[in-house]
């Protein structure tokens, strides 16, 4: 027997309609290439999204067609997100930090019909235009005054495109399992793979994100996503924040600029900011150098890479800001775990709480986790056993776009293998020890490069640390610690090794330390270990 409930399709346009009606006066503030501080309301945003939806229809697009965006975080990008998905087209967010050949690959693979491009990224597309000839035209996301000369074919100005359109548009109703957004993984090997979210998964993920033990989002929050709209939908913020009516602040092209971020955080009274550790490193360095304190920020969600304890302490001790670590991936929309404390932890000391927050966190409802050994046997949640981390749930991909049935990451019993190696403790808190590909095997035992890196980062003379395995005649591999010194620090090898002593297992202590000026990063801000391993493949460890 079935229940007697109204069946409404869980469509992204339902978020828009709810936000429009209930939070119409809420503000959206953006830095853009053509305006240092643009300010308008939800109502304005949705009115313009409806105009854009009419314009898109006029372009002859059909349901399911892919339209790409390549843009920074700002209000026009948000309007495009809603107009495309609300109309039933697929919004393909392209990461401009990928290599040009990868961008060519994904645009062709997705068969994008049109591309919405930030005015600052036009030169990038002009260079590859001949290789993406299937694209019918380009919408340059600016006004007529700032419209650049361009060789891109069928280039239309965004404001001109929507200017003459009616702001009346009835968002269509269709199956909630219809594709909504397409985002390619930035894998370090092989071609990028397309993760195709649907409306249902996007709405459910937003519901999960706003919960008190996840991001604790409400209409009284002001949210600054420094995580880009071109990387896993800025962790779902465009949907979660609008669902509850939070004020939004978009940093546009100024994402990596500590000073601009600081000003936005203070002026706009941002209560929650989200980003990867490298972004916060830049902000913390700026505040230290400029002698400034974050007076308004209440909490920050940090993920995408392990968060060093030193960062959690710096936010807490210098700025009274709580760090909420999250773990997830493109294939997971991305939220999987969040490191918020749970009942029974009220009496933990501040140091014990830091240890909790330094873990990747506990699974949120909607994400099931398990760790398995090489034979696929499930391992205990004891905080010691480590194995391949597998997940399942309604916002986790069941396959890759146009690679149906060819995913090696999916198990026969319906789980997705994340490619991460992890432990899970009795309380359900998961900690990542490594990417499977980056694991260091020394004498048959694994060394957690993340633990060693985080411990090294605790030294004030360290700005960034990476650990890789280098070949060793006796132990197969031994760890090498690669460090960027903090500005003005004169840290040396012996001091670094002495710092690690007693803080990590003796046999995890790296055999050597090298100091470099730069550590390579991927397009999504992760340390490019594959590149480091190449760079140091002939490195001779001291005997
Ligand atoms: P992406 O799909 O680009 O978002 O990358 C996902 C990967 O980033 C995960 O599989 C992890 O390896 C890594 N990652 C994300 N969050 C964390 C975290 N909190 N701690 C350690 N690694 C993380």
XYZ file of C-alpha atoms and ligand atoms in Angstrom:
566
model
C 0.000 0.000 0.000
C 1.297 3.450 -0.860
C 1.046 6.522 1.348
C -1.242 9.397 0.579
C 1.150 12.286 0.193
C 1.335 14.884 -2.551
C 4.107 13.906 -4.896
C 5.988 17.015 -5.869
C 9.092 16.565 -7.969
C 12.191 17.734 -6.074
C 13.305 20.302 -8.631
C 15.869 23.076 -8.243
C 13.207 25.566 -9.337
C 11.307 24.798 -6.095
C 14.204 26.322 -4.130
C 14.078 29.386 -6.330
C 10.326 29.817 -5.928
C 10.504 29.368 -2.145
C 13.420 31.803 -1.803
C 11.754 34.357 -4.073
C 8.554 34.383 -2.053
C 10.040 34.180 1.445
C 13.379 35.949 1.279
C 12.948 38.297 -1.689
C 14.641 41.215 0.078
C 17.708 39.243 1.116
C 20.961 40.573 -0.352
C 23.469 39.116 -2.783
C 26.762 41.018 -2.947
C 29.342 40.340 -5.664
C 32.751 41.445 -6.798
C 32.844 41.269 -10.604
C 35.260 42.334 -13.314
C 32.952 45.247 -14.191
C 31.896 46.283 -10.684
C 33.989 46.186 -7.479
C 30.867 45.757 -5.332
C 27.574 44.857 -6.971
C 24.603 44.605 -4.644
C 21.057 43.420 -5.278
C 18.386 41.150 -3.812
C 17.109 37.609 -4.282
C 14.089 39.136 -6.029
C 16.330 40.859 -8.582
C 18.261 37.647 -9.075
C 15.194 35.558 -9.825
C 13.633 38.230 -12.043
C 16.778 38.211 -14.148
C 16.959 34.381 -14.059
C 13.458 34.329 -15.593
C 14.567 36.794 -18.281
C 17.548 34.560 -18.973
C 15.302 31.490 -19.133
C 13.271 33.212 -21.881
C 16.471 34.091 -23.731
C 17.725 30.505 -23.488
C 14.500 29.211 -24.964
C 14.966 31.640 -27.851
C 18.412 30.131 -28.494
C 16.595 26.937 -29.420
C 17.853 24.835 -26.531
C 16.047 21.641 -25.648
C 15.621 19.832 -22.357
C 18.773 17.922 -21.406
C 21.042 20.055 -23.619
C 24.340 20.958 -22.003
C 25.321 24.593 -21.645
C 28.672 25.407 -20.088
C 29.633 28.138 -17.666
C 33.222 29.230 -17.170
C 33.135 31.978 -14.608
C 34.075 33.218 -11.147
C 31.641 33.322 -8.244
C 29.252 36.213 -8.847
C 25.591 37.086 -9.310
C 25.471 36.462 -13.079
C 26.902 32.988 -12.571
C 24.236 32.317 -9.930
C 21.466 33.530 -12.278
C 22.836 31.231 -14.992
C 22.857 28.266 -12.596
C 19.168 28.767 -11.821
C 18.009 29.703 -15.327
C 19.673 26.669 -16.898
C 18.672 24.043 -14.368
C 15.222 25.533 -13.753
C 14.509 25.304 -17.491
C 15.598 21.677 -17.649
C 18.959 22.209 -19.376
C 22.168 20.877 -17.868
C 24.552 23.420 -16.401
C 28.079 22.222 -17.140
C 30.501 24.102 -14.891
C 33.971 24.259 -16.447
C 37.001 24.734 -14.217
C 39.201 27.361 -15.928
C 42.212 26.176 -13.928
C 42.348 22.879 -15.818
C 44.913 22.477 -18.579
C 43.640 23.838 -21.936
C 43.652 20.340 -23.423
C 41.464 19.122 -20.551
C 39.066 22.029 -21.092
C 38.856 21.139 -24.795
C 38.220 17.517 -23.863
C 35.395 18.189 -21.429
C 33.607 20.770 -23.592
C 33.611 18.343 -26.516
C 32.777 15.359 -24.350
C 29.835 17.203 -22.795
C 28.732 18.418 -26.254
C 28.107 21.891 -24.856
C 25.910 23.949 -27.168
C 26.635 27.360 -25.689
C 29.206 28.674 -23.223
C 28.616 31.434 -20.668
C 32.018 32.939 -20.075
C 33.362 35.466 -17.583
C 34.845 38.453 -19.379
C 38.234 37.676 -17.785
C 38.250 34.165 -19.261
C 37.480 35.151 -22.852
C 41.188 35.036 -23.885
C 41.413 31.484 -22.552
C 38.522 30.351 -24.766
C 39.765 32.294 -27.786
C 42.963 30.217 -27.681
C 41.072 26.931 -27.890
C 38.111 28.097 -30.017
C 39.229 26.141 -33.099
C 39.199 22.910 -31.102
C 35.673 23.368 -29.712
C 33.961 24.105 -32.988
C 30.787 22.260 -31.956
C 29.916 25.137 -29.602
C 27.280 27.325 -31.284
C 27.961 30.567 -29.449
C 29.296 32.349 -26.399
C 27.573 34.590 -23.878
C 30.069 37.054 -22.393
C 29.035 37.701 -18.796
C 29.265 41.470 -18.686
C 27.379 44.615 -19.691
C 27.555 46.363 -23.053
C 29.919 49.006 -21.743
C 32.511 46.382 -20.800
C 31.965 44.072 -23.759
C 35.403 43.134 -25.135
C 36.479 42.782 -28.759
C 36.538 39.038 -29.332
C 37.184 36.525 -32.048
C 34.744 34.070 -30.438
C 31.952 33.258 -32.874
C 28.391 34.327 -32.101
C 29.535 36.281 -29.072
C 26.614 37.867 -27.243
C 26.701 40.260 -24.320
C 24.923 38.823 -21.253
C 23.089 42.027 -20.382
C 22.035 42.535 -24.011
C 20.833 38.934 -24.168
C 18.469 39.251 -21.221
C 17.732 42.993 -21.487
C 14.715 42.822 -23.785
C 13.232 39.631 -22.351
C 10.060 39.363 -20.330
C 10.558 38.566 -16.641
C 7.623 36.196 -16.711
C 8.502 32.562 -17.056
C 6.762 29.470 -15.751
C 9.422 27.041 -14.548
C 8.580 23.689 -16.136
C 7.842 20.607 -14.073
C 9.614 17.405 -15.059
C 11.020 14.218 -13.552
C 13.204 14.946 -10.503
C 15.715 12.387 -11.755
C 16.485 14.627 -14.742
C 20.107 15.771 -14.997
C 20.780 19.187 -13.450
C 24.505 19.907 -13.361
C 27.563 18.324 -14.925
C 30.929 18.648 -13.224
C 34.104 16.890 -14.354
C 36.608 15.482 -11.880
C 40.043 16.970 -12.052
C 41.781 13.591 -11.943
C 45.558 13.710 -12.109
C 45.687 10.760 -14.475
C 43.586 9.978 -17.540
C 40.781 12.077 -18.970
C 38.489 13.970 -16.586
C 35.271 12.082 -15.846
C 31.827 13.692 -15.846
C 29.686 13.524 -12.720
C 26.074 14.193 -13.631
C 23.939 15.372 -10.717
C 20.166 15.271 -10.924
C 17.532 17.604 -9.458
C 16.615 15.206 -6.691
C 20.222 14.693 -5.593
C 20.879 18.438 -5.660
C 17.833 19.272 -3.527
C 18.462 16.444 -1.028
C 22.094 17.477 -0.710
C 21.028 21.060 0.030
C 18.626 19.810 2.729
C 21.512 17.904 4.309
C 23.929 20.829 4.124
C 21.773 23.257 6.107
C 21.334 20.929 9.119
C 22.647 22.116 12.516
C 25.374 19.469 12.737
C 26.483 20.106 9.165
C 26.746 23.786 8.124
C 24.093 25.134 10.524
C 22.783 27.483 7.823
C 19.949 29.888 8.481
C 18.378 33.046 7.130
C 20.347 35.065 9.689
C 23.646 33.891 8.187
C 25.788 35.742 5.716
C 27.717 33.232 3.613
C 30.900 33.743 1.612
C 31.766 30.771 -0.616
C 35.418 31.025 -1.566
C 35.056 27.573 -3.033
C 34.293 28.158 -6.711
C 30.976 27.642 -8.441
C 33.011 25.684 -10.998
C 34.079 23.104 -8.415
C 31.273 20.818 -7.203
C 28.726 23.652 -7.187
C 30.611 25.578 -4.504
C 29.815 22.643 -2.202
C 26.085 23.146 -2.762
C 25.948 26.681 -1.321
C 23.912 28.183 -4.206
C 21.135 25.794 -3.280
C 21.544 25.423 0.499
C 21.919 29.163 1.195
C 18.922 30.105 -0.944
C 16.837 27.317 0.550
C 17.098 28.973 3.976
C 17.499 32.591 2.842
C 21.082 33.420 3.847
C 22.741 36.566 2.561
C 25.368 35.678 -0.046
C 28.696 37.332 -0.739
C 30.618 36.354 -3.877
C 34.304 37.279 -4.185
C 34.400 37.095 -8.017
C 37.953 37.026 -9.369
C 39.371 38.017 -5.949
C 39.189 34.508 -4.462
C 42.874 34.224 -3.668
C 43.319 37.770 -2.423
C 43.628 37.805 1.386
C 43.036 41.549 1.653
C 39.807 41.552 -0.422
C 38.541 38.500 1.439
C 39.250 40.201 4.759
C 37.420 43.355 3.703
C 34.402 41.404 2.468
C 34.291 39.326 5.646
C 34.323 42.433 7.821
C 32.206 44.890 5.782
C 29.464 42.429 4.893
C 29.526 40.804 8.340
C 30.033 37.317 6.967
C 29.185 34.640 9.538
C 30.164 31.563 7.517
C 32.905 31.254 4.911
C 33.842 28.136 2.982
C 37.022 27.166 1.189
C 39.986 24.816 0.801
C 42.920 25.031 3.264
C 45.202 26.946 0.854
C 42.703 29.821 0.654
C 42.614 30.145 4.436
C 46.385 29.931 4.596
C 46.474 33.078 2.446
C 43.879 34.816 4.616
C 45.592 33.877 7.888
C 48.929 35.056 6.521
C 47.345 38.354 5.520
C 45.730 38.935 8.939
C 48.976 38.130 10.766
C 51.019 40.424 8.551
C 48.504 43.265 8.681
C 47.878 42.775 12.424
C 44.135 42.302 11.873
C 41.514 40.183 13.572
C 38.408 38.617 12.036
C 35.713 40.272 14.103
C 32.531 39.050 12.444
C 33.236 35.554 11.159
C 31.718 32.844 13.326
C 32.689 29.616 11.562
C 34.380 28.325 8.474
C 33.795 25.104 6.603
C 37.102 23.793 5.293
C 37.494 20.751 3.079
C 38.867 19.483 -0.187
C 42.110 18.557 1.581
C 43.083 17.714 5.147
C 42.897 20.634 7.572
C 46.035 20.927 9.712
C 45.490 21.240 13.474
C 47.576 24.414 13.398
C 44.942 26.033 11.162
C 42.112 25.004 13.498
C 44.041 26.513 16.428
C 44.951 29.701 14.552
C 41.309 30.361 13.705
C 40.214 29.596 17.267
C 42.957 31.387 19.202
C 43.486 34.449 17.039
C 40.001 35.022 15.634
C 37.449 33.119 17.776
C 36.371 31.260 14.654
C 35.241 27.625 14.747
C 36.595 25.386 11.996
C 34.194 22.766 10.673
C 36.138 20.278 8.604
C 34.239 18.539 5.829
C 35.209 15.684 3.579
C 33.675 14.772 0.274
C 34.319 14.684 -3.423
C 32.961 15.683 -6.803
C 31.305 12.273 -7.087
C 29.468 12.988 -3.793
C 27.946 16.409 -4.581
C 30.310 16.781 -2.462
C 29.275 16.408 1.205
C 30.139 13.132 2.941
C 31.315 13.800 6.483
C 31.522 16.786 8.796
C 33.635 17.064 11.925
C 31.132 18.585 14.330
C 31.214 17.289 17.928
C 28.364 15.109 19.113
C 26.556 14.414 22.395
C 28.838 13.319 25.206
C 31.607 15.624 23.988
C 30.522 18.651 26.066
C 33.227 18.029 28.637
C 36.095 17.656 26.194
C 39.012 19.998 26.781
C 39.788 22.554 24.049
C 42.732 20.392 22.944
C 40.576 17.278 22.741
C 38.050 19.227 20.673
C 40.768 20.270 18.244
C 41.590 16.581 17.798
C 37.924 15.903 16.928
C 37.834 18.794 14.468
C 41.061 17.602 12.861
C 39.309 14.422 11.697
C 37.403 14.359 8.427
C 34.232 13.853 10.479
C 31.195 11.663 10.882
C 28.850 10.588 8.131
C 25.801 12.772 7.639
C 22.393 11.244 7.061
C 22.249 10.299 3.403
C 25.815 9.002 3.264
C 26.638 5.462 4.351
C 30.315 4.605 4.828
C 32.395 1.477 5.162
C 36.096 0.671 5.079
C 37.265 -2.537 3.432
C 40.584 -4.356 3.022
C 42.103 -5.464 -0.303
C 39.838 -8.535 -0.323
C 36.743 -6.379 0.093
C 36.174 -7.528 3.683
C 34.636 -4.847 5.877
C 36.927 -3.566 8.640
C 35.941 -2.569 12.189
C 35.225 1.004 13.286
C 37.961 1.051 15.938
C 40.020 4.043 14.862
C 42.962 1.751 14.102
C 42.072 -0.464 11.139
C 42.460 1.366 7.871
C 41.200 0.460 4.435
C 39.553 1.695 1.259
C 36.724 4.064 2.032
C 33.478 3.246 0.221
C 30.221 5.196 0.296
C 26.664 5.041 -0.957
C 23.660 7.341 -0.906
C 21.233 9.390 -2.994
C 23.715 12.170 -3.875
C 26.594 9.855 -4.763
C 27.209 9.091 -8.432
C 26.194 5.701 -9.778
C 28.427 6.004 -12.852
C 30.175 8.571 -15.018
C 28.698 10.522 -17.926
C 28.940 8.542 -21.179
C 31.000 5.842 -19.448
C 28.024 3.730 -18.425
C 29.054 0.408 -16.943
C 32.743 1.195 -17.281
C 33.410 2.634 -13.850
C 36.047 0.760 -11.905
C 35.137 2.773 -8.845
C 31.766 1.086 -8.345
C 31.542 -2.250 -6.562
C 29.255 -5.094 -7.572
C 27.168 -4.568 -4.411
C 26.424 -0.924 -5.175
C 29.085 1.063 -3.310
C 31.339 3.800 -4.663
C 35.032 3.405 -3.895
C 36.318 6.878 -3.050
C 40.002 6.162 -3.677
C 40.712 7.371 -0.137
C 42.222 5.285 2.629
C 40.703 5.915 6.044
C 40.074 4.831 9.606
C 36.705 5.171 11.351
C 36.600 5.329 15.143
C 34.006 3.897 17.544
C 32.109 7.193 17.552
C 31.848 7.142 13.763
C 34.490 9.794 13.063
C 36.397 9.074 9.884
C 39.984 10.183 9.323
C 41.659 10.116 5.930
C 45.174 8.750 5.990
C 45.898 9.107 2.275
C 44.712 8.848 -1.294
C 45.156 5.203 -2.342
C 47.549 6.403 -5.036
C 49.646 8.432 -2.584
C 50.029 5.823 0.124
C 53.624 5.333 1.316
C 54.490 1.718 1.987
C 57.510 1.262 4.182
C 58.544 -2.296 5.080
C 55.052 -3.530 4.260
C 53.390 -0.984 6.595
C 51.578 2.186 5.587
C 52.660 5.628 6.642
C 49.986 8.322 6.708
C 51.416 11.217 4.731
C 48.510 13.408 5.893
C 49.405 12.907 9.576
C 53.064 13.714 8.935
C 52.165 16.797 6.858
C 49.750 18.098 9.468
C 52.284 17.624 12.257
C 54.940 19.454 10.232
C 52.460 22.274 9.540
C 52.165 22.748 13.294
C 55.666 24.310 13.320
C 55.417 28.065 12.937
C 58.329 28.073 10.501
C 56.335 26.003 8.000
C 54.041 27.539 5.432
C 53.186 24.353 3.549
C 54.292 20.704 3.809
C 54.016 17.669 1.554
C 55.198 14.122 2.160
C 55.894 11.617 -0.607
C 57.429 8.160 -0.710
C 60.778 7.803 -2.472
C 62.366 4.462 -3.384
C 64.486 2.823 -0.684
C 66.606 -0.336 -1.148
C 65.614 -1.917 2.162
C 62.157 -0.565 3.002
C 60.775 -0.225 -0.578
C 59.816 3.368 0.152
C 60.644 5.944 2.786
C 58.993 9.338 3.370
C 60.553 12.560 2.152
C 59.262 15.795 3.662
C 59.035 18.776 1.317
C 58.577 22.169 2.931
C 57.934 25.767 2.036
C 59.264 27.886 4.874
C 57.031 30.577 6.352
C 58.076 34.103 5.428
C 61.170 35.112 7.383
C 61.643 31.687 9.028
C 65.096 30.098 9.064
C 63.959 26.591 9.915
C 66.474 23.842 9.029
C 66.363 20.071 8.566
C 67.506 19.172 12.090
C 64.978 21.522 13.716
C 62.177 20.080 11.592
C 63.028 16.474 12.410
C 63.368 17.350 16.106
C 59.877 18.924 15.974
C 58.353 15.709 14.629
C 60.050 13.551 17.261
C 57.523 12.211 19.781
C 54.564 13.618 17.861
C 54.320 10.802 15.302
C 55.453 7.156 15.281
C 59.250 6.926 15.173
C 59.305 4.986 11.903
C 57.087 7.594 10.238
C 59.745 10.292 10.735
C 60.866 11.265 7.221
C 64.347 10.211 6.154
C 65.033 13.660 4.794
C 63.657 17.192 4.524
C 63.968 19.434 1.482
C 63.074 23.099 1.348
C 61.448 24.463 -1.818
C 59.918 27.764 -2.969
C 56.861 26.183 -4.518
C 54.708 23.067 -4.173
C 52.587 22.246 -7.241
C 48.798 22.224 -6.822
C 45.960 20.750 -8.886
C 43.204 22.841 -10.416
C 41.190 22.350 -7.226
C 43.940 23.325 -4.799
C 45.259 19.903 -3.805
C 48.958 19.099 -3.590
C 49.995 17.459 -6.843
C 51.818 14.465 -5.407
C 52.200 12.838 -8.797
C 54.245 15.852 -9.906
C 56.342 15.824 -6.711
C 57.043 12.118 -7.105
C 58.270 12.789 -10.645
C 60.396 15.673 -9.449
C 62.027 13.617 -6.679
C 62.060 10.201 -8.350
C 65.874 9.982 -8.316
C 66.260 11.577 -4.928
C 69.004 9.954 -2.867
C 67.964 9.649 0.748
C 70.831 9.894 3.252
C 71.922 6.400 4.271
P 37.414 16.569 -5.392
O 36.598 15.577 -6.104
O 38.290 17.380 -6.293
O 36.581 17.427 -4.505
O 38.429 15.780 -4.467
C 37.995 14.852 -3.521
C 39.151 14.343 -2.703
O 39.716 15.404 -1.920
C 38.775 13.302 -1.698
O 38.628 12.026 -2.279
C 39.943 13.392 -0.719
O 41.073 12.684 -1.192
C 40.262 14.856 -0.721
N 39.627 15.496 0.438
C 38.483 16.198 0.474
N 38.231 16.625 1.725
C 39.226 16.165 2.518
C 39.520 16.232 3.912
N 38.767 16.909 4.766
N 40.643 15.591 4.353
C 41.446 14.916 3.506
N 41.216 14.823 2.187
C 40.127 15.429 1.687
